[in-house]
Coordinates of C-alpha atoms and ligand atoms in Angstrom, one line a residue:
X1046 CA -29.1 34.2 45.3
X1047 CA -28.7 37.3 43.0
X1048 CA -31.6 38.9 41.3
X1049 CA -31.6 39.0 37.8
X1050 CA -30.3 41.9 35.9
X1051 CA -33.6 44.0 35.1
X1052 CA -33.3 46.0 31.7
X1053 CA -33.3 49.2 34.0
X1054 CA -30.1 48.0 36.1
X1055 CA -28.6 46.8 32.3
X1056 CA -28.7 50.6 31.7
X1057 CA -27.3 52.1 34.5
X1058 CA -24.8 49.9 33.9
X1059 CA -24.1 50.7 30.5
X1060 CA -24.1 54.3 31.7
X1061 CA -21.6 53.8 34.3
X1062 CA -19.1 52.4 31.6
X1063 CA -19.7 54.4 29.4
X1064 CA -18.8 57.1 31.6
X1065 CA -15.9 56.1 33.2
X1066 CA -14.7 54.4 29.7
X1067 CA -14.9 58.3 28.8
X1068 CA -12.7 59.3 32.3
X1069 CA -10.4 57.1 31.5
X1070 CA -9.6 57.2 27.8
X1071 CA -9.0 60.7 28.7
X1072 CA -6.8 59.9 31.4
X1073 CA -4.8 58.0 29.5
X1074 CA -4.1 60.4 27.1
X1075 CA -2.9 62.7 29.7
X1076 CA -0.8 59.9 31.4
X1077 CA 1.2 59.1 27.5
X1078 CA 1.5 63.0 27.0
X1079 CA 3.3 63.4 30.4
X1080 CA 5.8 60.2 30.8
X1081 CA 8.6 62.1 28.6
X1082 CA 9.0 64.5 31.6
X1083 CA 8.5 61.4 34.7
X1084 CA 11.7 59.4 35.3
X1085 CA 12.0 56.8 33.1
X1086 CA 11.3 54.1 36.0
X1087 CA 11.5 54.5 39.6
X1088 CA 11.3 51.4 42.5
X1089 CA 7.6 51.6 43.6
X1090 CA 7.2 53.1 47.4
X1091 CA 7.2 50.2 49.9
X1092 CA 4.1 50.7 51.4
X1093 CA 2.1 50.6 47.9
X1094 CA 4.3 47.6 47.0
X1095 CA 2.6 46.2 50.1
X1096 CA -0.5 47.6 49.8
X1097 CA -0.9 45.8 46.4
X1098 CA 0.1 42.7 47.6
X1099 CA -2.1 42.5 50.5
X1100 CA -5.0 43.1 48.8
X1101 CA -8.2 41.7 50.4
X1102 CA -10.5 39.6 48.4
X1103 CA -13.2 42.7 47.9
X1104 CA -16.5 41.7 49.3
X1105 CA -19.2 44.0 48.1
X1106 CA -19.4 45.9 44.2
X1107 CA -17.3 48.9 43.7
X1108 CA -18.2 51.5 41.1
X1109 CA -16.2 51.7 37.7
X1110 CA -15.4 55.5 38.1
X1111 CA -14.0 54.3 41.7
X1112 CA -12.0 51.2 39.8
X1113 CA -10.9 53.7 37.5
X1114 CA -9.1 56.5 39.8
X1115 CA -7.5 53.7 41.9
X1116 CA -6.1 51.9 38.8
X1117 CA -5.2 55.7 37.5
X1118 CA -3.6 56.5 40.7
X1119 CA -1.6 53.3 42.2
X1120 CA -1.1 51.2 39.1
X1121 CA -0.3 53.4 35.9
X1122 CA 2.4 55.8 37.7
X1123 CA 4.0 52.9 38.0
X1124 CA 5.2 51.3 34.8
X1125 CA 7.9 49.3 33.6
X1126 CA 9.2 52.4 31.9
X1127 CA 9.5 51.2 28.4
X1128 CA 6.8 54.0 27.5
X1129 CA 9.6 56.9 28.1
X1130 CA 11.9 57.4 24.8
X1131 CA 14.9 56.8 27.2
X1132 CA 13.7 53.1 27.9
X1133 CA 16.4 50.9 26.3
X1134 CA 15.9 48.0 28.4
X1135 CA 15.3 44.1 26.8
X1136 CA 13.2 44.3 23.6
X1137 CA 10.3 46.3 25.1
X1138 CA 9.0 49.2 22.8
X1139 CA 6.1 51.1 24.5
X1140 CA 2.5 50.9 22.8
X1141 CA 1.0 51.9 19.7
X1142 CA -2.1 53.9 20.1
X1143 CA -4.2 52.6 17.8
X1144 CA -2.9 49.2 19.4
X1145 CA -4.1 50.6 22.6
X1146 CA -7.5 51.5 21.2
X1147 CA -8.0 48.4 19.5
X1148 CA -7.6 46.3 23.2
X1149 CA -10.4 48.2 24.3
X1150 CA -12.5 47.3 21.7
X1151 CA -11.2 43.6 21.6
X1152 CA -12.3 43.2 25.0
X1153 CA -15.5 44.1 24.1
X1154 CA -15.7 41.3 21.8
X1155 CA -14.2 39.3 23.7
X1156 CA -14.5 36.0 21.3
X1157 CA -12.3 32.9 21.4
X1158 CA -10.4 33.2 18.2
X1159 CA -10.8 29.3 17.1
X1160 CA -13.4 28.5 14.6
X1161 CA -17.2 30.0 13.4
X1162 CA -18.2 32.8 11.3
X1163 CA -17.2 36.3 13.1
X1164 CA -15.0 38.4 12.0
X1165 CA -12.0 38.1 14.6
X1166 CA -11.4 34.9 12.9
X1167 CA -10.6 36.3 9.6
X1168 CA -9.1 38.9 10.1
X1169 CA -6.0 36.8 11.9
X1170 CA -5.9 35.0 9.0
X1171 CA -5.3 38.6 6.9
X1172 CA -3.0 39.6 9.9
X1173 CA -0.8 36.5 9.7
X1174 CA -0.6 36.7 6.2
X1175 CA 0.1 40.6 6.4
X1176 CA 3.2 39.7 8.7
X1177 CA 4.6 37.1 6.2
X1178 CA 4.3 39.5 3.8
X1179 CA 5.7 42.3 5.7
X1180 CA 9.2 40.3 6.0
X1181 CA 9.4 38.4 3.1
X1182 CA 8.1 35.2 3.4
X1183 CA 6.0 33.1 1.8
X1184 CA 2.1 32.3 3.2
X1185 CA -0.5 30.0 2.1
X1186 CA -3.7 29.8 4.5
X1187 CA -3.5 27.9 7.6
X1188 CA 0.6 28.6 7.6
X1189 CA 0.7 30.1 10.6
X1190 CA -1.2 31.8 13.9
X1191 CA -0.6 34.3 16.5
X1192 CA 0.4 33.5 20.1
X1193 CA 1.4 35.4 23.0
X1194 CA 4.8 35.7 22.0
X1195 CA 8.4 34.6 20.4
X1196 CA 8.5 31.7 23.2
X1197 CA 5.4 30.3 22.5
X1198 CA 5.7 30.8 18.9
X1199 CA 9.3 28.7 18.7
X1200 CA 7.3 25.5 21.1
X1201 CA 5.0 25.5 18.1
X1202 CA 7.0 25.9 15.5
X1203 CA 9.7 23.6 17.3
X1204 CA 6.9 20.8 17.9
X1205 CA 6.3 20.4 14.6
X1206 CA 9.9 20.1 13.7
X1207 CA 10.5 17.6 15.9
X1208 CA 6.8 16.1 14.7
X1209 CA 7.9 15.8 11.1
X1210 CA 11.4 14.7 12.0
X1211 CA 10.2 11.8 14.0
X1212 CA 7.8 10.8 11.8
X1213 CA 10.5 10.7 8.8
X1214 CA 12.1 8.1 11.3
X1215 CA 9.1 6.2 11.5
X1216 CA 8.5 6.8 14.7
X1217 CA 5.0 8.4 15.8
X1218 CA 5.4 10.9 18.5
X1219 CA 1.7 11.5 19.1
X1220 CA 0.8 7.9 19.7
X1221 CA 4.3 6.9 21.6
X1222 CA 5.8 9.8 23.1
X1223 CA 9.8 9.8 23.1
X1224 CA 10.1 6.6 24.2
X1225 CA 11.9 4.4 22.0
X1226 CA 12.5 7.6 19.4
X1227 CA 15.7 8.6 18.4
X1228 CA 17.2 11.1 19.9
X1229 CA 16.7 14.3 17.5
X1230 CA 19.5 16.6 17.4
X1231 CA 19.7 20.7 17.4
X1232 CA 22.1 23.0 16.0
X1233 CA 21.9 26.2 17.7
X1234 CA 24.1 29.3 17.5
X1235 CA 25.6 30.5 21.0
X1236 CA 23.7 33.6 21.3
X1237 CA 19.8 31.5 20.5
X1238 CA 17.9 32.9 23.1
X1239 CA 16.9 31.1 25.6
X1240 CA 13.6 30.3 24.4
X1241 CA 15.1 27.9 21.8
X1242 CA 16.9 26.0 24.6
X1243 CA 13.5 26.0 26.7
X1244 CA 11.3 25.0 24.0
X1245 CA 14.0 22.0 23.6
X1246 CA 13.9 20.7 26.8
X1247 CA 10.1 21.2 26.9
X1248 CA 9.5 19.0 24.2
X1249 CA 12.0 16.6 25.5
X1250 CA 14.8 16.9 23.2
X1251 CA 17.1 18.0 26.1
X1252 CA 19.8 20.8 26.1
X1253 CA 21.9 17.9 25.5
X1254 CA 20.7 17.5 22.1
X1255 CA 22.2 20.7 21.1
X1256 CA 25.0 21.4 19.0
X1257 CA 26.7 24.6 18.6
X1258 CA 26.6 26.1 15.4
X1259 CA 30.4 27.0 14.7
X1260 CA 29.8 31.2 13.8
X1261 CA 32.9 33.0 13.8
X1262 CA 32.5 37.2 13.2
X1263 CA 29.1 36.0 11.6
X1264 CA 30.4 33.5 9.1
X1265 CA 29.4 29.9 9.2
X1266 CA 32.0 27.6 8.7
X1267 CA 29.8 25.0 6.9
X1268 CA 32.2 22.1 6.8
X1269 CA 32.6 22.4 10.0
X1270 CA 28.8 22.0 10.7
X1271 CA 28.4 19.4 8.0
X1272 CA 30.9 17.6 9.9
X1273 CA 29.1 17.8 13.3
X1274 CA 25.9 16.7 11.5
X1275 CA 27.6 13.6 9.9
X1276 CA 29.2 12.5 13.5
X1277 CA 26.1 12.7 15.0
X1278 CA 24.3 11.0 12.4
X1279 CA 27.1 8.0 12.5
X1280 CA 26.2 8.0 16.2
X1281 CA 22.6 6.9 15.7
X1282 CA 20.7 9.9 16.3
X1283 CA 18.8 12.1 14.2
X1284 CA 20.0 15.3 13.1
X1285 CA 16.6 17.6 13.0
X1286 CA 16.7 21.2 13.3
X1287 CA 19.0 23.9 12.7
X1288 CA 18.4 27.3 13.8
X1289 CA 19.3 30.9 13.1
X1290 CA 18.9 34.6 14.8
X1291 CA 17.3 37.0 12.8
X1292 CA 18.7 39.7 15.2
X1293 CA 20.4 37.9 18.2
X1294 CA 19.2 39.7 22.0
X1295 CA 22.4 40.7 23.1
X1296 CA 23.8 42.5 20.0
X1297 CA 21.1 42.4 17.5
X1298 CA 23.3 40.6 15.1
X1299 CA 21.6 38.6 11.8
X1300 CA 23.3 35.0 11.7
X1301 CA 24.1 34.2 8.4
X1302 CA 20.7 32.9 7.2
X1303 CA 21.6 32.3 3.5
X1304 CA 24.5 29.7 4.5
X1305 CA 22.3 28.2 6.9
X1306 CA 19.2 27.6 4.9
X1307 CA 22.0 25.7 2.6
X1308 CA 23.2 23.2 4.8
X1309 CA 19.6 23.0 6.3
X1310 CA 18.8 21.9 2.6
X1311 CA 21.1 19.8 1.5
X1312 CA 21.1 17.4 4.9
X1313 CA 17.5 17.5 5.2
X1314 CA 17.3 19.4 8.7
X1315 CA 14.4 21.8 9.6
X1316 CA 15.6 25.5 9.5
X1317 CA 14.1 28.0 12.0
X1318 CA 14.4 31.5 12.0
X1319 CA 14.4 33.2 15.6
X1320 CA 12.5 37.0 14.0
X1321 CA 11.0 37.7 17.2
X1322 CA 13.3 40.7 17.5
X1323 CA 14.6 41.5 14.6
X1324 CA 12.6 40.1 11.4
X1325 CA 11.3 42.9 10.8
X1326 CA 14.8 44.9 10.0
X1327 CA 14.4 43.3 6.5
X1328 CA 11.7 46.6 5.9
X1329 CA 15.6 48.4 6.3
X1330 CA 17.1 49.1 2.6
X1331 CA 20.5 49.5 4.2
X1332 CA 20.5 45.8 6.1
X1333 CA 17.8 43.7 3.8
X1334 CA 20.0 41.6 2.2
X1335 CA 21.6 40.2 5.2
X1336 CA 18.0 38.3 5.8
X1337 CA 18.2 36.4 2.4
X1338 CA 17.6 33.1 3.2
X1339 CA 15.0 34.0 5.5
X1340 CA 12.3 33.3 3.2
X1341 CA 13.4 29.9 2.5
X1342 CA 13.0 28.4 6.5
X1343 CA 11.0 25.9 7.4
X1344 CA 9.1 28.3 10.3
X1345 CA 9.7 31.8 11.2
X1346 CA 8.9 33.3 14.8
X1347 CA 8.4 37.1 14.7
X1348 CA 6.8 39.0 17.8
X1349 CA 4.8 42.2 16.6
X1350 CA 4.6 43.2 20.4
X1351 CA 8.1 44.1 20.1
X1352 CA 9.5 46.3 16.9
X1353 CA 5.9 47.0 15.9
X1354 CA 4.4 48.4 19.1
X1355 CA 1.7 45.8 19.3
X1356 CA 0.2 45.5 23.3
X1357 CA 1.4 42.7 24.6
X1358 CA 0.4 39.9 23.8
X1359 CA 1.5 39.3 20.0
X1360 CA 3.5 36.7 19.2
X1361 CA 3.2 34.6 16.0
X1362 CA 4.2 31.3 14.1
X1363 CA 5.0 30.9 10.5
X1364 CA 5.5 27.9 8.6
X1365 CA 6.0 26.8 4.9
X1366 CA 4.0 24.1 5.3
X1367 CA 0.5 24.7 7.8
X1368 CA 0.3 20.7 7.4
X1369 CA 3.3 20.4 9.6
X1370 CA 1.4 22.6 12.4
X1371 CA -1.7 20.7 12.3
X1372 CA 0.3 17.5 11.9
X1373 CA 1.8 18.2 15.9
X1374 CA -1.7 19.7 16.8
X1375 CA -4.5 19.2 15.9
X1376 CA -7.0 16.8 17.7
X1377 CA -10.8 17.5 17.6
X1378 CA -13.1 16.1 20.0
X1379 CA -16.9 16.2 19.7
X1380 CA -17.8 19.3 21.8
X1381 CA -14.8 21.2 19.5
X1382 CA -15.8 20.1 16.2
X1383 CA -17.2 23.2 14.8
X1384 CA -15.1 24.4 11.7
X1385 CA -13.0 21.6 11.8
X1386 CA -14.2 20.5 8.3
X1387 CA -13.1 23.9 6.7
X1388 CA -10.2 23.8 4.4
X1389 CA -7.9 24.7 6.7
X1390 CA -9.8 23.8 10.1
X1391 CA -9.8 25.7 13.5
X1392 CA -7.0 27.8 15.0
X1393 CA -6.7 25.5 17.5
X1394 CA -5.0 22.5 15.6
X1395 CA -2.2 24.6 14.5
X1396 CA -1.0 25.7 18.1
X1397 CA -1.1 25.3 21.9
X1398 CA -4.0 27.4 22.6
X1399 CA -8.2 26.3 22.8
X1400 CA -9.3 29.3 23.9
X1401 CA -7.3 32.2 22.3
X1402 CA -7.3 36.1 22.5
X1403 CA -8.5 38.4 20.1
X1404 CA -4.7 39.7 19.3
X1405 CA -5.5 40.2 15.9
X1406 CA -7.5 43.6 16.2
X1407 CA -4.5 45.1 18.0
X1408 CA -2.3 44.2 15.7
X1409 CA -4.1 44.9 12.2
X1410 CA -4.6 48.5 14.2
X1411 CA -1.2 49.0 14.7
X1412 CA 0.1 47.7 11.3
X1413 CA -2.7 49.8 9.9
X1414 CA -1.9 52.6 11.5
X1415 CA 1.3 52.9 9.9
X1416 CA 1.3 51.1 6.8
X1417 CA 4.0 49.4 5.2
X1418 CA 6.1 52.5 4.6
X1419 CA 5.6 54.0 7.9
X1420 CA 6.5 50.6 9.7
X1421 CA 9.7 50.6 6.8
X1422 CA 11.2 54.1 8.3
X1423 CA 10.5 53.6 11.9
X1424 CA 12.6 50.5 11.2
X1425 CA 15.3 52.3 9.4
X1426 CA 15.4 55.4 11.8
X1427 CA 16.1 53.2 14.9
X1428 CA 18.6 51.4 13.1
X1429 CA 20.4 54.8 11.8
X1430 CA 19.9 55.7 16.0
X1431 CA 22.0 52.5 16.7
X1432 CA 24.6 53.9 14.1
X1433 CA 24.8 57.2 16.6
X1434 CA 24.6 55.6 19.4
X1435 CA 27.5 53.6 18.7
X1436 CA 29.9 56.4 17.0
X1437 CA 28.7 58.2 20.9
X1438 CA 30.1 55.5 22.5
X1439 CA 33.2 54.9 20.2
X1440 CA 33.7 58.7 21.0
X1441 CA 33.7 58.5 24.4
X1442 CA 37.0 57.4 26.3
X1443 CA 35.1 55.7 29.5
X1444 CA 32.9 53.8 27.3
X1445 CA 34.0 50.8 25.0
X1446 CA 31.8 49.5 21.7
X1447 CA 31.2 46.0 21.9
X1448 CA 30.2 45.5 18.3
X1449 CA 28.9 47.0 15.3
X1450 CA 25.6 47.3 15.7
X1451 CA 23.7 46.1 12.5
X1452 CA 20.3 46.6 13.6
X1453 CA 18.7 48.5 16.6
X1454 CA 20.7 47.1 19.3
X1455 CA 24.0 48.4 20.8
X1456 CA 26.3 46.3 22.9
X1457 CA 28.7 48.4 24.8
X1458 CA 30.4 48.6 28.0
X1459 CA 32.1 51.1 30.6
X1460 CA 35.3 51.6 31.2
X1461 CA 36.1 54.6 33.8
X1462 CA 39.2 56.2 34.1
X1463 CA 40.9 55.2 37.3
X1464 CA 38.5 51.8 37.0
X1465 CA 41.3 49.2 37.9
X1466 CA 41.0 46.3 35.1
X1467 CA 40.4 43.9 37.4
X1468 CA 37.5 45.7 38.7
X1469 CA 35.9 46.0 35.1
X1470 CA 33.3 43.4 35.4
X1471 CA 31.8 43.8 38.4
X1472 CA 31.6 47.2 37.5
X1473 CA 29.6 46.5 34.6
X1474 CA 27.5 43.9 36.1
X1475 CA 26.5 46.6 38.7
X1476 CA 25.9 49.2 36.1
X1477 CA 22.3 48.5 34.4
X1478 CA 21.0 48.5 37.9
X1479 CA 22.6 51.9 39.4
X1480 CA 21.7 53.6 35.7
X1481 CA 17.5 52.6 35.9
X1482 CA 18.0 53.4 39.4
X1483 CA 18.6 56.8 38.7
X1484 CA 15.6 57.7 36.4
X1485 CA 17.0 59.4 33.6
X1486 CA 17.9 56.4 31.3
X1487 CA 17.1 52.7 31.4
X1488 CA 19.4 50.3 29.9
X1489 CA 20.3 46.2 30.8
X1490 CA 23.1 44.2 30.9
X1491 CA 23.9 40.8 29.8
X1492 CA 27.2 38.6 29.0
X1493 CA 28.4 39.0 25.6
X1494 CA 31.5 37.6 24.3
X1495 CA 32.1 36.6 27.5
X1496 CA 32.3 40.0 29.1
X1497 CA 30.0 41.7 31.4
X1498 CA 28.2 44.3 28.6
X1499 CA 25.6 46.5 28.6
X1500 CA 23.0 46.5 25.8
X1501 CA 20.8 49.5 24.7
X1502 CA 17.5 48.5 22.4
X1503 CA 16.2 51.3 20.3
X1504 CA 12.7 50.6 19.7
X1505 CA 10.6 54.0 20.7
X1506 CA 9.3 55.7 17.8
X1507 CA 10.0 59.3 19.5
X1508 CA 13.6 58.5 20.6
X1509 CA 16.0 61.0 19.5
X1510 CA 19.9 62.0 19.8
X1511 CA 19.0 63.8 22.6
X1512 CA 18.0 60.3 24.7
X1513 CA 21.3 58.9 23.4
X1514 CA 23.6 61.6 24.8
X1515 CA 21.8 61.3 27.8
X1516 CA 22.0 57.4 28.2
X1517 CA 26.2 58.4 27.0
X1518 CA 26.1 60.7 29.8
X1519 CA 24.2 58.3 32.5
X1520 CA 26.4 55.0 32.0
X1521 CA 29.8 57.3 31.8
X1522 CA 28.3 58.8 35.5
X1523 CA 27.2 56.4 37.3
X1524 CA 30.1 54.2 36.3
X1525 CA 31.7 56.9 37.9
X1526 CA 30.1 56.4 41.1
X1527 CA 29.8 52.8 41.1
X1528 CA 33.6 52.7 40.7
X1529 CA 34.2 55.4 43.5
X1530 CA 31.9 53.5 46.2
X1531 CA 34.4 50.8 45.7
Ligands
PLP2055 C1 15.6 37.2 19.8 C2 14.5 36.8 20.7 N1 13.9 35.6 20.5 C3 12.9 35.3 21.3 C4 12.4 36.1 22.3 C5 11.3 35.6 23.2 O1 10.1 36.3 22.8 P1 8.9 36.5 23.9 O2 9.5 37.3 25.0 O3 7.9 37.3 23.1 O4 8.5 35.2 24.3 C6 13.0 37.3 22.5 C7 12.6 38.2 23.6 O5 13.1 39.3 23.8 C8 14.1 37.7 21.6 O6 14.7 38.9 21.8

């Protein structure tokens, strides 16, 4: 057995973190001064790609300072890159500082973020409501929580959906599960990210329950989808949700939310806004109105770990209604009932989580940090980028625009001289890869309008022209190369 801690040991302790807390605060700062001038990603050498996944169980206590320089030396050289302004891969922006501060103290906390008097718990409550207000839409207490991201958030926001929809049909999903429901219908856009479709099947709607929302150059052709709603409803099943992109993944497009939100309305159907990217492009002047309509869905995921620069985790949920969360949700057994009896309850009957992270501290930090206005033009400046970034790529003969970027997203592909056109694809497919091989740029790939295309997100705060002509000049290169290796 282990001896108790003595009061004396409690110190040295203390002094031991406090020590190497100070090391490595320090070495952090010199690690985010010096990634603009490392590669922007590099494959990890094999043998500490081995090394880290052999590690022995550790039998015997190793000092912090010694926990410290091996986690300074094998783990933090070695990043996913999205810390470099060159990093336009996914939606990945790199850290806010005060959101990287805020962890640390977080941690120290360390509280489950459910119910009780502390303060963790209110301020999510002033967080969530600062993110609704940030983009527009409307918040009453209880309306909403943070999770650990966009999918998360849509299984929430989805469950109640399909939780109010059934119940409307008088069926109760809690009690019964789906058998002997009605099969609920979903009208999703093409370009829904996946999480929709996952978060459908998950709650056992099926991918076959969706319906593609007819969107041609970003218009809705509502008779069309009326029409789809009124087949399926003369089929038997229930029409139930109908969702639009707030900035699609592959092009960063808004879908038209205002037409939506109509037809939503007028047959009854639950309308959800996927914001996890781009929700926040309503602080933009230039591109606000296109997300009118917004305010009028039914939920509203938006990620703050992505356009804000929140550490991952941050994800959240917003509803018009918190009912309709704690509806799907909430179920209190004895040894959980503290809190319950407030107004709006625990945290815990309005999602998926019991025990949940203190994410709010990061993310008041960040938003803090910034305020509104500074969030506003880092917003706008990475959507003028995307405006130069795409006139680059218009410029250049070897490279093609895919669309017109309206937010911070540019869809483009390669198209070297000498390239035969039947080697175009493959080419492109290839190209993501051979540019974050090379370390100067790092950009993905992904199939838009059915065509191999490559998709730059603009999302660092210090990303400048210069990072564009160098992406311009790494994609034109290695395309290049890839087509000269045949
Ligand atoms: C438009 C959109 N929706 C949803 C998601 C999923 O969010 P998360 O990765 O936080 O689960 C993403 C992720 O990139 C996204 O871009």
């Amino acid at each position: 057995m282990s001896e108790p801690v003595t009061s004396a040991a409690h110190e040295d302790e203390l002094q031991a973190f406090r020590s190497a807390a100070h090391a490595l605060v320090d070495s952090v700062a010199d690690y985010l001064a010096g990634l603009p001038s490392r590669p922007v990603w590099q494959p990890l050498p094999d043998a500490l790609r081995r090394q880290l996944l052999d590690l022995p169980v550790p039998e015997h206590p190793a000092a912090l300072d010694d926990l410290v320089t091996t986690a300074l030396r094998d783990v933090l050289p070695h990043a996913m890159g999205n810390g470099h302004p060159a990093f336009f891969g996914w939606v990945n922006p790199p850290p806010s500082p005060a959101g990287v501060i805020a962890s640390l103290a977080a941690a120290a906390m360390n509280p489950s973020v459910v119910s009780g008097d502390h303060a963790d718990i209110f301020l999510e409550r002033a967080v969530v409501r600062w993110l609704a207000e940030l983009v527009g839409f409307p918040h009453a207490p209880g309306a909403g929580l943070l999770t650990s991201g966009g999918s998360a958030a849509t299984i929430v926001c989805f469950a109640a959906a399909r939780g109010r929809a059934l119940a409307t049909a008088g069926h109760d999903v809690r009690r019964d599960g789906l058998a002997g429901a009605p099969q609920l219908i979903a009208y999703v856009p093409a370009e829904a990210h996946s999480c929709v479709r996952r978060a459908l099947e998950l709650l056992g709607l099926g991918s076959g329950a969706m319906r593609e929302v007819p969107l041609e150059g970003g218009r809705l052709d509502a008779v069309a989808l009326r029409a789809s709603i009124a087949a399926d409803r003369g089929s038997g099943a229930v029409p139930a949700l109908l969702v639009g992109s707030a900035g699609t993944v592959n092009a960063g497009v808004i879908d038209p939310l205002e037409a939506l939100v109509d037809v939503a309305t007028a047959e009854g159907l639950w309308f959800h806004v996927d914001g996890a990217y781009g929700a926040f492009g309503v602080l933009d002047p230039a591109i606000a109105a296109r997300y009118r309509g917004m305010d009028r869905a039914d939920s509203v995921v938006l990620d703050p770990h992505k356009w804000l620069g929140v550490p991952v985790d941050a994800g959240c949920a917003l509803v018009q209604r918190g009912d309709d969360l704690r509806d799907a949700f909430s179920l209190i057994p004895p040894y959980l009932r503290q809190g319950a009896d407030a107004p709006v309850g625990t945290f815990a009957e309005y999602g998926l989580e019991q025990t949940r992270p203190f994410r709010a501290l990061k993310t008041w930090a960040t938003i803090a940090a910034q305020g509104r206005t500074g969030i506003a033009a880092q917003v706008a400046r990475a959507n003028a980028l995307a405006r130069e970034l795409a006139t680059l790529v218009e410029r250049e003969p070897e490279l093609e625009l895919a669309a017109a970027p309206e937010t911070s997203i540019v869809a483009f592909r390669a198209r070297p001289a000498g390239c035969p056109p039947a080697r175009l694809e493959d080419v492109n497919r290839a190209l993501p890869e051979a540019v974050q091989a090379r370390g100067r740029a790092f950009v993905t790939g992904t199939v838009f309008g059915g065509r191999e295309t490559l998709r730059a997100c603009i999302l660092h705060p210090r990303t400048g022209s210069e990072h564009l002509a160098t992406l311009v000049a790494e994609v034109v290169a290695t395309a290049r190369t890839v087509v000269a290796a045949g």
